[in-house]
Amino acid sequence: MSEWMLLLMFIPTFFVISVSPGLCMMLALSFGASLGVRRSLWVIAGEVVGVSLIALTALLGYTQVLVEQPLLMQLFKYLGALYLLWMGIDGWRNASTSLAAVQADSCSGELMLRGFSVAISNPKSWLFMMTLLPPFISPSLPLGIQTLLFVSLVALIECLNLLIYAYGGHRVNQLLLAKGRGAWLGRVSSLMMVSIALFWLLS
């Protein structure tokens, strides 16, 4: 199979997996609803940086350490679950907070850090990248160029899908606000975060 065929196979494969509902996508949906698409760009930027870093370390082989050290993987798992649980509870409590208040309380750096923290603390992202990316690497091409190419594609595809979710959250929230149910979407996304966190902790 040619190198270009591998690349063409990677793009739709990663797009379908990336666009499926998950932790990062739910975060983009939630912030798109509460802050709007423009302010959510900071959260999306943090998530893209985090996912790109995971992809880079997966291609460089550092994630093998996590597999060989199960206690370290468990630490990642529980820290990520506890952080997600806190975010879900906090999101539920503040679901009815006005948009202006949320914007005033969240600076750009905090939004970006929150997106980065969620992306980097997701143990499933580490394992997923480690198993998905290496088979697409061709030994006949320079590793540096391939690494740059695949990390760029991961960042681009992830950013596109996060924008789709943020815009979708914003539009749904506008419809709910028009019906006097503006807090519903925030509470639903918060419940999903709490559910994922409890699943991680109990599994």
PDB file of C-alpha atoms in Angstrom:
ATOM      1  CA  MET A   1       0.000   0.000   0.000  1.00  0.00           C
ATOM      2  CA  SER A   2       1.401   3.416  -0.966  1.00  0.00           C
ATOM      3  CA  GLU A   3       2.203   6.112   1.584  1.00  0.00           C
ATOM      4  CA  TRP A   4      -0.432   8.405   0.107  1.00  0.00           C
ATOM      5  CA  MET A   5      -3.067   5.690   0.442  1.00  0.00           C
ATOM      6  CA  LEU A   6      -2.209   5.366   4.132  1.00  0.00           C
ATOM      7  CA  LEU A   7      -2.657   9.110   4.523  1.00  0.00           C
ATOM      8  CA  LEU A   8      -5.991   9.078   2.686  1.00  0.00           C
ATOM      9  CA  MET A   9      -7.179   6.257   4.940  1.00  0.00           C
ATOM     10  CA  PHE A  10      -6.097   8.090   8.099  1.00  0.00           C
ATOM     11  CA  ILE A  11      -8.108  11.255   7.406  1.00  0.00           C
ATOM     12  CA  PRO A  12     -11.629   9.700   7.338  1.00  0.00           C
ATOM     13  CA  THR A  13     -10.702   7.195  10.052  1.00  0.00           C
ATOM     14  CA  PHE A  14      -9.626   9.868  12.504  1.00  0.00           C
ATOM     15  CA  PHE A  15     -12.471  12.192  11.510  1.00  0.00           C
ATOM     16  CA  VAL A  16     -15.143   9.591  12.311  1.00  0.00           C
ATOM     17  CA  ILE A  17     -13.527   8.725  15.651  1.00  0.00           C
ATOM     18  CA  SER A  18     -12.922  12.368  16.552  1.00  0.00           C
ATOM     19  CA  VAL A  19     -16.444  13.563  15.752  1.00  0.00           C
ATOM     20  CA  SER A  20     -18.061  10.899  17.941  1.00  0.00           C
ATOM     21  CA  PRO A  21     -19.351  12.244  21.291  1.00  0.00           C
ATOM     22  CA  GLY A  22     -16.673  12.252  23.949  1.00  0.00           C
ATOM     23  CA  LEU A  23     -15.242  14.293  26.768  1.00  0.00           C
ATOM     24  CA  CYS A  24     -13.645  17.028  24.646  1.00  0.00           C
ATOM     25  CA  MET A  25     -16.655  17.304  22.364  1.00  0.00           C
ATOM     26  CA  MET A  26     -19.044  17.590  25.318  1.00  0.00           C
ATOM     27  CA  LEU A  27     -16.858  20.339  26.786  1.00  0.00           C
ATOM     28  CA  ALA A  28     -16.977  22.252  23.493  1.00  0.00           C
ATOM     29  CA  LEU A  29     -20.751  21.773  23.364  1.00  0.00           C
ATOM     30  CA  SER A  30     -21.156  23.045  26.924  1.00  0.00           C
ATOM     31  CA  PHE A  31     -18.962  26.113  26.492  1.00  0.00           C
ATOM     32  CA  GLY A  32     -20.462  26.865  23.097  1.00  0.00           C
ATOM     33  CA  ALA A  33     -23.846  26.992  24.808  1.00  0.00           C
ATOM     34  CA  SER A  34     -22.755  29.085  27.790  1.00  0.00           C
ATOM     35  CA  LEU A  35     -20.172  31.420  26.224  1.00  0.00           C
ATOM     36  CA  GLY A  36     -20.886  31.423  22.514  1.00  0.00           C
ATOM     37  CA  VAL A  37     -18.613  30.208  19.730  1.00  0.00           C
ATOM     38  CA  ARG A  38     -16.158  33.119  19.819  1.00  0.00           C
ATOM     39  CA  ARG A  39     -15.316  32.818  23.514  1.00  0.00           C
ATOM     40  CA  SER A  40     -15.249  29.026  23.221  1.00  0.00           C
ATOM     41  CA  LEU A  41     -12.320  29.330  20.813  1.00  0.00           C
ATOM     42  CA  TRP A  42     -10.014  29.610  23.849  1.00  0.00           C
ATOM     43  CA  VAL A  43     -11.338  26.315  25.233  1.00  0.00           C
ATOM     44  CA  ILE A  44     -11.001  24.715  21.804  1.00  0.00           C
ATOM     45  CA  ALA A  45      -7.425  26.011  21.489  1.00  0.00           C
ATOM     46  CA  GLY A  46      -6.515  24.396  24.813  1.00  0.00           C
ATOM     47  CA  GLU A  47      -8.099  21.103  23.798  1.00  0.00           C
ATOM     48  CA  VAL A  48      -6.349  21.089  20.422  1.00  0.00           C
ATOM     49  CA  VAL A  49      -2.974  21.742  22.072  1.00  0.00           C
ATOM     50  CA  GLY A  50      -3.616  18.902  24.517  1.00  0.00           C
ATOM     51  CA  VAL A  51      -4.697  16.408  21.844  1.00  0.00           C
ATOM     52  CA  SER A  52      -1.778  17.423  19.602  1.00  0.00           C
ATOM     53  CA  LEU A  53       0.646  16.850  22.488  1.00  0.00           C
ATOM     54  CA  ILE A  54      -0.829  13.394  23.059  1.00  0.00           C
ATOM     55  CA  ALA A  55      -0.491  12.596  19.342  1.00  0.00           C
ATOM     56  CA  LEU A  56       3.118  13.801  19.340  1.00  0.00           C
ATOM     57  CA  THR A  57       4.098  11.717  22.352  1.00  0.00           C
ATOM     58  CA  ALA A  58       2.299   8.700  20.889  1.00  0.00           C
ATOM     59  CA  LEU A  59       4.302   8.995  17.676  1.00  0.00           C
ATOM     60  CA  LEU A  60       7.531   9.430  19.613  1.00  0.00           C
ATOM     61  CA  GLY A  61       6.769   6.334  21.680  1.00  0.00           C
ATOM     62  CA  TYR A  62       6.544   7.934  25.119  1.00  0.00           C
ATOM     63  CA  THR A  63       3.056   6.543  25.762  1.00  0.00           C
ATOM     64  CA  GLN A  64       4.618   3.070  25.959  1.00  0.00           C
ATOM     65  CA  VAL A  65       5.746   4.112  29.425  1.00  0.00           C
ATOM     66  CA  LEU A  66       2.110   4.478  30.477  1.00  0.00           C
ATOM     67  CA  VAL A  67       1.338   0.953  29.255  1.00  0.00           C
ATOM     68  CA  GLU A  68       4.368  -0.547  31.004  1.00  0.00           C
ATOM     69  CA  GLN A  69       3.539   1.344  34.219  1.00  0.00           C
ATOM     70  CA  PRO A  70      -0.107   0.486  35.013  1.00  0.00           C
ATOM     71  CA  LEU A  71      -0.010   2.445  38.282  1.00  0.00           C
ATOM     72  CA  LEU A  72       0.871   5.581  36.337  1.00  0.00           C
ATOM     73  CA  MET A  73      -2.039   4.956  33.976  1.00  0.00           C
ATOM     74  CA  GLN A  74      -4.358   4.476  36.956  1.00  0.00           C
ATOM     75  CA  LEU A  75      -3.159   7.795  38.373  1.00  0.00           C
ATOM     76  CA  PHE A  76      -3.992   9.526  35.076  1.00  0.00           C
ATOM     77  CA  LYS A  77      -7.372   7.831  35.077  1.00  0.00           C
ATOM     78  CA  TYR A  78      -8.385   8.857  38.590  1.00  0.00           C
ATOM     79  CA  LEU A  79      -7.044  12.405  38.349  1.00  0.00           C
ATOM     80  CA  GLY A  80      -8.913  12.896  35.084  1.00  0.00           C
ATOM     81  CA  ALA A  81     -12.107  11.403  36.534  1.00  0.00           C
ATOM     82  CA  LEU A  82     -11.985  13.574  39.662  1.00  0.00           C
ATOM     83  CA  TYR A  83     -11.348  16.708  37.611  1.00  0.00           C
ATOM     84  CA  LEU A  84     -14.224  15.820  35.295  1.00  0.00           C
ATOM     85  CA  LEU A  85     -16.485  15.129  38.285  1.00  0.00           C
ATOM     86  CA  TRP A  86     -15.674  18.558  39.715  1.00  0.00           C
ATOM     87  CA  MET A  87     -16.396  20.197  36.353  1.00  0.00           C
ATOM     88  CA  GLY A  88     -19.734  18.402  36.046  1.00  0.00           C
ATOM     89  CA  ILE A  89     -20.869  19.387  39.555  1.00  0.00           C
ATOM     90  CA  ASP A  90     -19.686  22.963  39.070  1.00  0.00           C
ATOM     91  CA  GLY A  91     -21.433  23.123  35.685  1.00  0.00           C
ATOM     92  CA  TRP A  92     -24.692  21.874  37.221  1.00  0.00           C
ATOM     93  CA  ARG A  93     -24.565  24.445  40.009  1.00  0.00           C
ATOM     94  CA  ASN A  94     -23.867  27.272  37.551  1.00  0.00           C
ATOM     95  CA  ALA A  95     -26.154  26.075  34.750  1.00  0.00           C
ATOM     96  CA  SER A  96     -28.510  28.996  35.275  1.00  0.00           C
ATOM     97  CA  THR A  97     -25.753  31.613  35.532  1.00  0.00           C
ATOM     98  CA  SER A  98     -26.135  34.364  32.977  1.00  0.00           C
ATOM     99  CA  LEU A  99     -23.841  34.540  29.965  1.00  0.00           C
ATOM    100  CA  ALA A 100     -22.448  37.907  31.039  1.00  0.00           C
ATOM    101  CA  ALA A 101     -21.548  36.563  34.481  1.00  0.00           C
ATOM    102  CA  VAL A 102     -19.778  33.532  33.036  1.00  0.00           C
ATOM    103  CA  GLN A 103     -17.784  35.715  30.661  1.00  0.00           C
ATOM    104  CA  ALA A 104     -16.777  38.059  33.470  1.00  0.00           C
ATOM    105  CA  ASP A 105     -15.569  35.181  35.668  1.00  0.00           C
ATOM    106  CA  SER A 106     -13.556  33.367  32.980  1.00  0.00           C
ATOM    107  CA  CYS A 107     -10.477  34.947  31.462  1.00  0.00           C
ATOM    108  CA  SER A 108      -8.974  33.633  28.237  1.00  0.00           C
ATOM    109  CA  GLY A 109      -6.106  31.895  30.020  1.00  0.00           C
ATOM    110  CA  GLU A 110      -8.466  30.044  32.353  1.00  0.00           C
ATOM    111  CA  LEU A 111     -10.591  28.867  29.438  1.00  0.00           C
ATOM    112  CA  MET A 112      -7.581  27.615  27.518  1.00  0.00           C
ATOM    113  CA  LEU A 113      -6.179  25.871  30.601  1.00  0.00           C
ATOM    114  CA  ARG A 114      -9.496  24.157  31.234  1.00  0.00           C
ATOM    115  CA  GLY A 115      -9.626  22.808  27.684  1.00  0.00           C
ATOM    116  CA  PHE A 116      -5.998  21.664  27.864  1.00  0.00           C
ATOM    117  CA  SER A 117      -6.486  19.989  31.256  1.00  0.00           C
ATOM    118  CA  VAL A 118      -9.503  18.001  30.096  1.00  0.00           C
ATOM    119  CA  ALA A 119      -7.762  16.840  26.915  1.00  0.00           C
ATOM    120  CA  ILE A 120      -4.471  15.876  28.552  1.00  0.00           C
ATOM    121  CA  SER A 121      -6.051  14.074  31.526  1.00  0.00           C
ATOM    122  CA  ASN A 122      -8.183  11.748  29.401  1.00  0.00           C
ATOM    123  CA  PRO A 123      -6.485   8.306  29.607  1.00  0.00           C
ATOM    124  CA  LYS A 124      -8.555   6.968  26.713  1.00  0.00           C
ATOM    125  CA  SER A 125      -7.031   9.612  24.424  1.00  0.00           C
ATOM    126  CA  TRP A 126      -3.536   8.387  25.306  1.00  0.00           C
ATOM    127  CA  LEU A 127      -4.347   4.743  24.626  1.00  0.00           C
ATOM    128  CA  PHE A 128      -6.330   5.600  21.492  1.00  0.00           C
ATOM    129  CA  MET A 129      -3.537   7.668  19.941  1.00  0.00           C
ATOM    130  CA  MET A 130      -0.957   5.025  20.781  1.00  0.00           C
ATOM    131  CA  THR A 131      -2.914   2.304  18.999  1.00  0.00           C
ATOM    132  CA  LEU A 132      -4.212   4.370  16.062  1.00  0.00           C
ATOM    133  CA  LEU A 133      -1.243   6.417  14.886  1.00  0.00           C
ATOM    134  CA  PRO A 134       1.737   3.992  14.659  1.00  0.00           C
ATOM    135  CA  PRO A 135       0.193   1.700  11.994  1.00  0.00           C
ATOM    136  CA  PHE A 136      -0.086   4.681   9.635  1.00  0.00           C
ATOM    137  CA  ILE A 137       3.637   5.485   9.859  1.00  0.00           C
ATOM    138  CA  SER A 138       5.626   4.365   6.831  1.00  0.00           C
ATOM    139  CA  PRO A 139       9.223   3.209   7.505  1.00  0.00           C
ATOM    140  CA  SER A 140      10.257   4.322   4.009  1.00  0.00           C
ATOM    141  CA  LEU A 141       9.592   8.023   4.705  1.00  0.00           C
ATOM    142  CA  PRO A 142      11.385  10.422   7.073  1.00  0.00           C
ATOM    143  CA  LEU A 143       9.883  10.099  10.562  1.00  0.00           C
ATOM    144  CA  GLY A 144      10.130  13.826  11.281  1.00  0.00           C
ATOM    145  CA  ILE A 145       8.048  14.820   8.249  1.00  0.00           C
ATOM    146  CA  GLN A 146       5.440  12.148   8.979  1.00  0.00           C
ATOM    147  CA  THR A 147       5.228  13.184  12.631  1.00  0.00           C
ATOM    148  CA  LEU A 148       4.661  16.813  11.664  1.00  0.00           C
ATOM    149  CA  LEU A 149       2.074  15.814   9.058  1.00  0.00           C
ATOM    150  CA  PHE A 150       0.046  13.516  11.304  1.00  0.00           C
ATOM    151  CA  VAL A 151       0.097  15.867  14.300  1.00  0.00           C
ATOM    152  CA  SER A 152      -1.056  18.702  12.023  1.00  0.00           C
ATOM    153  CA  LEU A 153      -3.887  16.561  10.654  1.00  0.00           C
ATOM    154  CA  VAL A 154      -4.944  15.540  14.168  1.00  0.00           C
ATOM    155  CA  ALA A 155      -4.996  19.186  15.258  1.00  0.00           C
ATOM    156  CA  LEU A 156      -6.922  20.321  12.168  1.00  0.00           C
ATOM    157  CA  ILE A 157      -9.560  17.560  12.308  1.00  0.00           C
ATOM    158  CA  GLU A 158     -10.020  17.883  16.072  1.00  0.00           C
ATOM    159  CA  CYS A 159     -10.387  21.662  15.795  1.00  0.00           C
ATOM    160  CA  LEU A 160     -13.001  21.322  13.039  1.00  0.00           C
ATOM    161  CA  ASN A 161     -15.088  18.874  15.055  1.00  0.00           C
ATOM    162  CA  LEU A 162     -14.819  20.941  18.236  1.00  0.00           C
ATOM    163  CA  LEU A 163     -16.072  23.967  16.304  1.00  0.00           C
ATOM    164  CA  ILE A 164     -19.020  21.931  15.032  1.00  0.00           C
ATOM    165  CA  TYR A 165     -19.950  20.953  18.579  1.00  0.00           C
ATOM    166  CA  ALA A 166     -19.464  24.478  19.934  1.00  0.00           C
ATOM    167  CA  TYR A 167     -21.658  25.930  17.204  1.00  0.00           C
ATOM    168  CA  GLY A 168     -24.251  23.208  17.753  1.00  0.00           C
ATOM    169  CA  GLY A 169     -24.308  23.948  21.481  1.00  0.00           C
ATOM    170  CA  HIS A 170     -24.696  27.651  20.795  1.00  0.00           C
ATOM    171  CA  ARG A 171     -27.613  27.124  18.395  1.00  0.00           C
ATOM    172  CA  VAL A 172     -29.419  24.645  20.661  1.00  0.00           C
ATOM    173  CA  ASN A 173     -28.978  26.987  23.618  1.00  0.00           C
ATOM    174  CA  GLN A 174     -30.502  29.845  21.610  1.00  0.00           C
ATOM    175  CA  LEU A 175     -33.547  27.684  20.871  1.00  0.00           C
ATOM    176  CA  LEU A 176     -33.888  26.699  24.526  1.00  0.00           C
ATOM    177  CA  LEU A 177     -33.521  30.315  25.653  1.00  0.00           C
ATOM    178  CA  ALA A 178     -36.331  31.272  23.312  1.00  0.00           C
ATOM    179  CA  LYS A 179     -38.503  28.717  25.109  1.00  0.00           C
ATOM    180  CA  GLY A 180     -37.397  29.798  28.587  1.00  0.00           C
ATOM    181  CA  ARG A 181     -35.314  26.665  29.177  1.00  0.00           C
ATOM    182  CA  GLY A 182     -31.809  28.061  28.852  1.00  0.00           C
ATOM    183  CA  ALA A 183     -30.317  26.033  31.714  1.00  0.00           C
ATOM    184  CA  TRP A 184     -31.328  22.637  30.296  1.00  0.00           C
ATOM    185  CA  LEU A 185     -28.399  22.116  27.927  1.00  0.00           C
ATOM    186  CA  GLY A 186     -25.857  23.043  30.592  1.00  0.00           C
ATOM    187  CA  ARG A 187     -27.396  20.578  33.017  1.00  0.00           C
ATOM    188  CA  VAL A 188     -27.536  17.780  30.441  1.00  0.00           C
ATOM    189  CA  SER A 189     -23.858  18.219  29.517  1.00  0.00           C
ATOM    190  CA  SER A 190     -22.957  18.407  33.225  1.00  0.00           C
ATOM    191  CA  LEU A 191     -24.806  15.153  33.893  1.00  0.00           C
ATOM    192  CA  MET A 192     -22.917  13.497  31.035  1.00  0.00           C
ATOM    193  CA  MET A 193     -19.591  14.674  32.487  1.00  0.00           C
ATOM    194  CA  VAL A 194     -20.506  13.331  35.917  1.00  0.00           C
ATOM    195  CA  SER A 195     -21.632  10.024  34.377  1.00  0.00           C
ATOM    196  CA  ILE A 196     -18.342   9.601  32.490  1.00  0.00           C
ATOM    197  CA  ALA A 197     -16.369  10.468  35.628  1.00  0.00           C
ATOM    198  CA  LEU A 198     -18.274   7.931  37.753  1.00  0.00           C
ATOM    199  CA  PHE A 199     -17.817   5.279  35.055  1.00  0.00           C
ATOM    200  CA  TRP A 200     -14.042   5.881  35.104  1.00  0.00           C
ATOM    201  CA  LEU A 201     -13.913   5.746  38.901  1.00  0.00           C
ATOM    202  CA  LEU A 202     -15.982   2.565  39.187  1.00  0.00           C
ATOM    203  CA  SER A 203     -14.629   0.658  36.193  1.00  0.00           C
TER     204      SER A 203
END
